[in-house]
Coordinates of C-alpha atoms and ligand atoms in Angstrom, one line a residue:
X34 CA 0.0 0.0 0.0
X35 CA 1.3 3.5 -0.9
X36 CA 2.6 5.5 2.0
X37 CA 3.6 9.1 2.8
X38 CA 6.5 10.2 5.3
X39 CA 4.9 13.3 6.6
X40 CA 7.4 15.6 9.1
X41 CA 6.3 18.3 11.3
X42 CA 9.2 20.7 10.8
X43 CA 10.6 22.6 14.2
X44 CA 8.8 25.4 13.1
X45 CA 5.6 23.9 13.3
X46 CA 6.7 21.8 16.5
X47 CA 7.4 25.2 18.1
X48 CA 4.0 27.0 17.1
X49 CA 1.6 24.9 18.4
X50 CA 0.6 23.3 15.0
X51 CA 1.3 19.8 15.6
X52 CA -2.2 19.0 16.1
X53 CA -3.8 21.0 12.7
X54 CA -1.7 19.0 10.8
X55 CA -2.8 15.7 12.3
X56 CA -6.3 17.0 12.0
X57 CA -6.2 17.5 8.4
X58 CA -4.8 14.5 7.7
X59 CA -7.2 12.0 9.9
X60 CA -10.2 14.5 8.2
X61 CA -9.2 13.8 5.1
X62 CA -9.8 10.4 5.6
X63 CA -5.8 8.7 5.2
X64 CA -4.5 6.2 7.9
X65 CA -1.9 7.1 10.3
X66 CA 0.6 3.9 10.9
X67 CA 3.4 5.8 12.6
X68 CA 3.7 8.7 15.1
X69 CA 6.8 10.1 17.0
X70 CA 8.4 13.1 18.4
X71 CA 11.7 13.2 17.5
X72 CA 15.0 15.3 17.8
X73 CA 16.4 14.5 14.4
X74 CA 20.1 14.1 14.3
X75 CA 22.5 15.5 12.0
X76 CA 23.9 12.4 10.1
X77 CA 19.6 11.8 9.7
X78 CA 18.5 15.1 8.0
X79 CA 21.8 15.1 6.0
X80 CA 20.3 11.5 4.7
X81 CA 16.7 12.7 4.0
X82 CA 17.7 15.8 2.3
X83 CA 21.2 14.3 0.2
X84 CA 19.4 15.1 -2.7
X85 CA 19.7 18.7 -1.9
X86 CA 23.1 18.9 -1.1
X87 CA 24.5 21.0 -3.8
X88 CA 22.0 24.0 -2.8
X89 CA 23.2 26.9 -1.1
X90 CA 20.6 26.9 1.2
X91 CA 21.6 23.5 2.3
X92 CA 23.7 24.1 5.4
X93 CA 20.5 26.6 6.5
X94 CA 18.3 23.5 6.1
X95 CA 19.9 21.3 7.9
X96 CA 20.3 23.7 10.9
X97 CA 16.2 24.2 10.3
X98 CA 15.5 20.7 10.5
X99 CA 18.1 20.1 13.9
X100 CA 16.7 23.2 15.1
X101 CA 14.6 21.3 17.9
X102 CA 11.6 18.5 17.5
X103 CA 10.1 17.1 14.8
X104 CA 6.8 15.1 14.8
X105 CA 7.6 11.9 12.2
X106 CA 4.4 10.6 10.4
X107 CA 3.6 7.7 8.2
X108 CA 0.1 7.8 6.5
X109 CA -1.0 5.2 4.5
X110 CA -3.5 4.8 1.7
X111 CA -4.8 5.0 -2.0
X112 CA -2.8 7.8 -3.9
X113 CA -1.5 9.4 -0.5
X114 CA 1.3 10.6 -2.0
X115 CA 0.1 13.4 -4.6
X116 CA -3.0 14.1 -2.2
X117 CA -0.8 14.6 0.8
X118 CA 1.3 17.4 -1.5
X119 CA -1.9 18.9 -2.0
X120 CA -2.9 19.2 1.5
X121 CA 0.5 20.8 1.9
X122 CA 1.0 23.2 -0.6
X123 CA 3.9 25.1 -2.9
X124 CA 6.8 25.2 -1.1
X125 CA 6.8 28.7 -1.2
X126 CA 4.2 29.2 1.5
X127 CA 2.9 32.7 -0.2
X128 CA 2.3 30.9 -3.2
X129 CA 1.0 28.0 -1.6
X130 CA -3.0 28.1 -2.1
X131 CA -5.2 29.0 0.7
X132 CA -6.1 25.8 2.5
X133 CA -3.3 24.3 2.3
X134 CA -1.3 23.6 5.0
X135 CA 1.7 26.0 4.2
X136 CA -0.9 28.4 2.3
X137 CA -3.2 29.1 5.5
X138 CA 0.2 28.5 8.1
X139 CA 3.2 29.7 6.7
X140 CA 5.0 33.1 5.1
X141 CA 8.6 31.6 3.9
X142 CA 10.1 28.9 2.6
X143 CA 12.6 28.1 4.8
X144 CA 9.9 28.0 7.8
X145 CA 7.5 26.2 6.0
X146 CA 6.3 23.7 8.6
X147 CA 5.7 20.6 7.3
X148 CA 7.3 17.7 4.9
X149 CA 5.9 15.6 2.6
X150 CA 7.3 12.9 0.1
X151 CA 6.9 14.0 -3.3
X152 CA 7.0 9.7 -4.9
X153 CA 5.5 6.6 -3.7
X154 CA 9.4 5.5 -3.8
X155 CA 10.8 8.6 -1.6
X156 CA 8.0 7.7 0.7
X157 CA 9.4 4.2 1.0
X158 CA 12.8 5.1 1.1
X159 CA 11.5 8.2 3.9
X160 CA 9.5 6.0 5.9
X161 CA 12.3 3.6 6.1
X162 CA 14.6 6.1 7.0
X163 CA 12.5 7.5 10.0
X164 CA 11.2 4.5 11.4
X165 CA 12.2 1.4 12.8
X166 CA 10.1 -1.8 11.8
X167 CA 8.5 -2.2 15.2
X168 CA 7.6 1.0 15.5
X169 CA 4.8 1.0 13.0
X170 CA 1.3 -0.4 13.4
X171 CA -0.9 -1.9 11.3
X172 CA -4.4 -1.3 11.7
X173 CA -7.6 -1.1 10.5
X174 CA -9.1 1.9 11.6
X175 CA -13.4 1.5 12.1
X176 CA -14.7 4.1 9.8
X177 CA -13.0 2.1 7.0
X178 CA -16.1 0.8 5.0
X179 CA -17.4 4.7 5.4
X180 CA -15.0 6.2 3.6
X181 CA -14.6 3.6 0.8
X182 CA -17.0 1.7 -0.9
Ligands
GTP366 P1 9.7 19.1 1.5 O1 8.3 18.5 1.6 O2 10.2 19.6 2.8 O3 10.7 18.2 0.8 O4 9.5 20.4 0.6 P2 9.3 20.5 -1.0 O5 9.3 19.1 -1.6 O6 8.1 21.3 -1.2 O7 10.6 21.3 -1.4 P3 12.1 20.7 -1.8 O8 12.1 19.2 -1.6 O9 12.5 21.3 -3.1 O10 12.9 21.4 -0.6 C1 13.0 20.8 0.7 C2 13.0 21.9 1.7 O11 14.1 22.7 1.6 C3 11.8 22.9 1.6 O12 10.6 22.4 2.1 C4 12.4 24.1 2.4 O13 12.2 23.8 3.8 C5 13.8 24.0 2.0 N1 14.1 24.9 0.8 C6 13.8 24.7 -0.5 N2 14.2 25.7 -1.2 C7 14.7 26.7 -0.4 C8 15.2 28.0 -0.5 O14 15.3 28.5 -1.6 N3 15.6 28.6 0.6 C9 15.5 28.0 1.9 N4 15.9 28.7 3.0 N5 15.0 26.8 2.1 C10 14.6 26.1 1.0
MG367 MG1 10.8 17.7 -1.2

């Protein structure tokens, strides 16, 4: 099943957003299979974000993302991926739409609160990354039959 690596930057952590972002998530109607608070290390973010390494706002990124707590996500279900961007919006939050995520929460890029995986692969590879085996649950929530036919 597809699955999503969703990350509550330190930004987000810090404002008191945690629990709008899990809102909008459960609302929409995805599954949450892993859930943590967690001070990502250095070696960690410099994994996650390798792809970005050549940037010049790299070394700013990786401070961001150190900075102080993150909340680590999995959410699972049927085209998560591309949904889950939606919810979250541009990257630049003032051209992210207006309900999104970073649209209704956020003013600049490199404080735009949240993370999402942008391929069903890269939320493999993330969710690997993040979590240990044990530490995700599979479940099956009870409004299931509800929200699919
Ligand atoms: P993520 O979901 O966090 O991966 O964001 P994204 O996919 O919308 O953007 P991308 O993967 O291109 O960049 C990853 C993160 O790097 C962004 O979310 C920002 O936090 C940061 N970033 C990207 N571009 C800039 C930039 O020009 N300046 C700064 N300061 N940060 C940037
Ligand atoms: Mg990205």
């Amino acid at each position: 099943v597809e699955q999503s690596y969703i990350m509550v930057k330190p930004d987000g952590v810090q404002r008191g957003l945690v629990g709008e972002v899990i809102s909008r998530f459960e609302r929409k109607g995805f599954k949450l299979t892993g859930l943590k608070l967690f001070q990502c290390p250095k070696e960690l973010a410099e994994e996650h974000y390798k792809d970005l390494k050549a940037k010049s706002f790299y070394p700013t990124l990786i401070d961001y993302i150190t900075s102080g707590p993150v909340v680590c996500m999995v959410w699972e279900g049927v085209g998560v991926v591309a949904s889950a961007r939606k919810l979250i919006g541009s990257t630049n939050p003032l051209q992210a739409e207006p309900g999104t995520i970073r649209g209704d929460l956020a003013v600049q890029t490199g404080r735009n609160v949240i993370h999402g995986s942008d391929s069903p692969e890269n939320g493999k590879r993330e969710t690997a990354l993040w979590f240990k085996e044990g530490e995700l649950c599979e479940w099956t929530p009870a409004q299931a039959p509800w929200l699919m036919e």
